[in-house]
């Protein structure tokens, strides 16, 4: 059986967890948390990184930091995971859903301006499959209308965007805030896990307070204040050192993981190209400004019927391939609140997109077996 995803150990995960326990601290914000955060800040140019228990947590922190209130509007793609919208809905925001491009599940940045009203507070681009949204267009709109940009970079670790000035920037370093996931289905993992990155100085101090249950505990431990207490809203967003120790072992090996995933992706692409030239299968399009971080190998069919048949046939051969999001604007929870606009590309990806198995321990022989089924 070839599963869709499989968690893996890359090196010293167990050793580091044991070290954390023996060193007498497994609650949050210890040695491993700090090592992870410093690595990410240094490697990818984030102004400040805070580990969280999930990307959902990081998005919730972002929604609090953005001071989203009842009646504010937030523009997000409809083709995304629930968490992208949930964080803002809990703050009372109205979600204005954006459609995808016709050939790429990312939000169509050329159509965002028409959605902006005086109530708009933020744009939340999702870098689907780790492939960058058109960040120049989005940041220009944010500057023009004084909006915040919060990147949902859940799938986008170690992926980059090259803007009009020719500067290559890590995803998650461009928006005012960004959220990453280390869930077991992502490139580097810690079971559940995430990270908030803060690229705007205005938010750094408050982010630490929200992270630490509304207290200024971090400032206290740095000796910046002589006692700590309750100063703001917040929650317990920080992960334990057990999680951070696991993550550190993965972080240390991030290039090994990325090289392997990208090789597998390229192998899939080459083999699937031969199949796609004969039948109506559409391969992912990577815009010139974006890199591919090997997060996901997806294809598109002409119709829902074709996709359903293929999933079934693969299952009969013990291969698990899965579809992805169901447009949020037509979800049971939000369809009554949606403004009724038709989002045809989002609905198209809802019906026709298929994700094939891709995980660190997958090998080329297994990909050959999958391609054979398609043939
Ligand atoms: C995985 C994912 C999330 C949620 O991540 P968690 O760490 O499970 O909370 C949010 N948005 C997108 C686009 C994702 O892929």
PDB file of N, CA and C and ligand atoms in Angstrom, residues 54-57 59 80-81 83-84 126 152 154-155 180-183 185-186 192-194 325, ligand 1:
ATOM      1  N   UNK A  54       0.310  25.282  16.296  1.00  0.00           N
ATOM      2  CA  UNK A  54      -0.218  24.949  14.970  1.00  0.00           C
ATOM      3  C   UNK A  54      -0.206  26.208  14.111  1.00  0.00           C
ATOM      4  N   UNK A  55      -0.431  26.017  12.827  1.00  0.00           N
ATOM      5  CA  UNK A  55      -0.590  27.174  11.941  1.00  0.00           C
ATOM      6  C   UNK A  55      -1.909  27.869  12.254  1.00  0.00           C
ATOM      7  N   UNK A  56      -2.896  27.090  12.658  1.00  0.00           N
ATOM      8  CA  UNK A  56      -4.181  27.669  13.057  1.00  0.00           C
ATOM      9  C   UNK A  56      -3.972  28.665  14.201  1.00  0.00           C
ATOM     10  N   UNK A  57      -3.145  28.275  15.180  1.00  0.00           N
ATOM     11  CA  UNK A  57      -2.793  29.179  16.285  1.00  0.00           C
ATOM     12  C   UNK A  57      -2.114  30.450  15.772  1.00  0.00           C
ATOM     13  N   UNK A  59      -2.361  31.822  12.894  1.00  0.00           N
ATOM     14  CA  UNK A  59      -3.351  32.671  12.212  1.00  0.00           C
ATOM     15  C   UNK A  59      -4.232  33.391  13.233  1.00  0.00           C
ATOM     16  N   UNK A  80      -9.128  27.193   0.057  1.00  0.00           N
ATOM     17  CA  UNK A  80      -8.115  27.082   1.110  1.00  0.00           C
ATOM     18  C   UNK A  80      -8.668  26.246   2.255  1.00  0.00           C
ATOM     19  N   UNK A  81      -7.805  26.026   3.255  1.00  0.00           N
ATOM     20  CA  UNK A  81      -8.207  25.268   4.426  1.00  0.00           C
ATOM     21  C   UNK A  81      -9.047  26.155   5.351  1.00  0.00           C
ATOM     22  N   UNK A  83      -8.916  26.862   8.444  1.00  0.00           N
ATOM     23  CA  UNK A  83      -8.208  27.714   9.412  1.00  0.00           C
ATOM     24  C   UNK A  83      -7.927  29.110   8.887  1.00  0.00           C
ATOM     25  N   UNK A  84      -7.695  29.239   7.583  1.00  0.00           N
ATOM     26  CA  UNK A  84      -7.376  30.547   7.013  1.00  0.00           C
ATOM     27  C   UNK A  84      -8.494  31.537   7.322  1.00  0.00           C
ATOM     28  N   UNK A 126      -2.833  32.772   0.312  1.00  0.00           N
ATOM     29  CA  UNK A 126      -2.407  31.413   0.668  1.00  0.00           C
ATOM     30  C   UNK A 126      -1.494  30.924  -0.451  1.00  0.00           C
ATOM     31  N   UNK A 152      -0.740  33.154   4.560  1.00  0.00           N
ATOM     32  CA  UNK A 152      -0.905  31.778   5.027  1.00  0.00           C
ATOM     33  C   UNK A 152       0.150  30.968   4.285  1.00  0.00           C
ATOM     34  N   UNK A 154       1.396  28.143   5.321  1.00  0.00           N
ATOM     35  CA  UNK A 154       1.360  26.810   5.943  1.00  0.00           C
ATOM     36  C   UNK A 154       2.175  25.790   5.140  1.00  0.00           C
ATOM     37  N   UNK A 155       2.085  25.886   3.808  1.00  0.00           N
ATOM     38  CA  UNK A 155       2.725  24.879   2.942  1.00  0.00           C
ATOM     39  C   UNK A 155       4.033  25.394   2.340  1.00  0.00           C
ATOM     40  N   UNK A 180       3.023  29.617   9.428  1.00  0.00           N
ATOM     41  CA  UNK A 180       3.536  28.347   8.869  1.00  0.00           C
ATOM     42  C   UNK A 180       2.962  27.172   9.653  1.00  0.00           C
ATOM     43  N   UNK A 181       2.984  25.986   9.015  1.00  0.00           N
ATOM     44  CA  UNK A 181       2.548  24.772   9.700  1.00  0.00           C
ATOM     45  C   UNK A 181       3.641  23.713   9.680  1.00  0.00           C
ATOM     46  N   UNK A 182       3.766  22.990  10.813  1.00  0.00           N
ATOM     47  CA  UNK A 182       4.649  21.823  10.871  1.00  0.00           C
ATOM     48  C   UNK A 182       3.823  20.571  11.178  1.00  0.00           C
ATOM     49  N   UNK A 183       2.571  20.588  10.758  1.00  0.00           N
ATOM     50  CA  UNK A 183       1.686  19.423  10.842  1.00  0.00           C
ATOM     51  C   UNK A 183       2.326  18.262  10.088  1.00  0.00           C
ATOM     52  N   UNK A 185       1.651  16.522   7.746  1.00  0.00           N
ATOM     53  CA  UNK A 185       1.517  16.464   6.284  1.00  0.00           C
ATOM     54  C   UNK A 185       2.398  17.494   5.566  1.00  0.00           C
ATOM     55  N   UNK A 186       3.105  18.334   6.316  1.00  0.00           N
ATOM     56  CA  UNK A 186       3.899  19.382   5.677  1.00  0.00           C
ATOM     57  C   UNK A 186       5.343  18.918   5.431  1.00  0.00           C
ATOM     58  N   UNK A 192       1.888  18.065  15.405  1.00  0.00           N
ATOM     59  CA  UNK A 192       1.207  19.346  15.251  1.00  0.00           C
ATOM     60  C   UNK A 192       2.280  20.404  15.501  1.00  0.00           C
ATOM     61  N   UNK A 193       2.155  21.543  14.878  1.00  0.00           N
ATOM     62  CA  UNK A 193       3.147  22.591  15.116  1.00  0.00           C
ATOM     63  C   UNK A 193       2.989  23.714  14.125  1.00  0.00           C
ATOM     64  N   UNK A 194       3.468  24.887  14.493  1.00  0.00           N
ATOM     65  CA  UNK A 194       3.364  26.021  13.580  1.00  0.00           C
ATOM     66  C   UNK A 194       4.290  27.140  13.990  1.00  0.00           C
ATOM     67  N   UNK A 325      -9.423  20.914  -1.072  1.00  0.00           N
ATOM     68  CA  UNK A 325     -10.422  21.743  -0.408  1.00  0.00           C
ATOM     69  C   UNK A 325     -11.765  21.735  -1.116  1.00  0.00           C
TER      70      UNK A 325
HETATM   71  C1  LIG B   1      -2.133  22.816   6.930  1.00  0.00           C
HETATM   72  C2  LIG B   1      -2.735  24.126   6.651  1.00  0.00           C
HETATM   73  C3  LIG B   1      -3.264  24.937   7.662  1.00  0.00           C
HETATM   74  C4  LIG B   1      -3.417  24.477   9.079  1.00  0.00           C
HETATM   75  O1  LIG B   1      -2.244  24.089   9.677  1.00  0.00           O
HETATM   76  P1  LIG B   1      -2.292  23.468  11.162  1.00  0.00           P
HETATM   77  O2  LIG B   1      -0.842  23.504  11.565  1.00  0.00           O
HETATM   78  O3  LIG B   1      -2.824  22.087  11.015  1.00  0.00           O
HETATM   79  O4  LIG B   1      -3.127  24.326  11.998  1.00  0.00           O
HETATM   80  C5  LIG B   1      -3.735  26.195   7.335  1.00  0.00           C
HETATM   81  N1  LIG B   1      -3.704  26.649   6.085  1.00  0.00           N
HETATM   82  C6  LIG B   1      -3.216  25.902   5.069  1.00  0.00           C
HETATM   83  C7  LIG B   1      -3.189  26.468   3.690  1.00  0.00           C
HETATM   84  C8  LIG B   1      -2.726  24.609   5.311  1.00  0.00           C
HETATM   85  O5  LIG B   1      -2.253  23.869   4.309  1.00  0.00           O
END
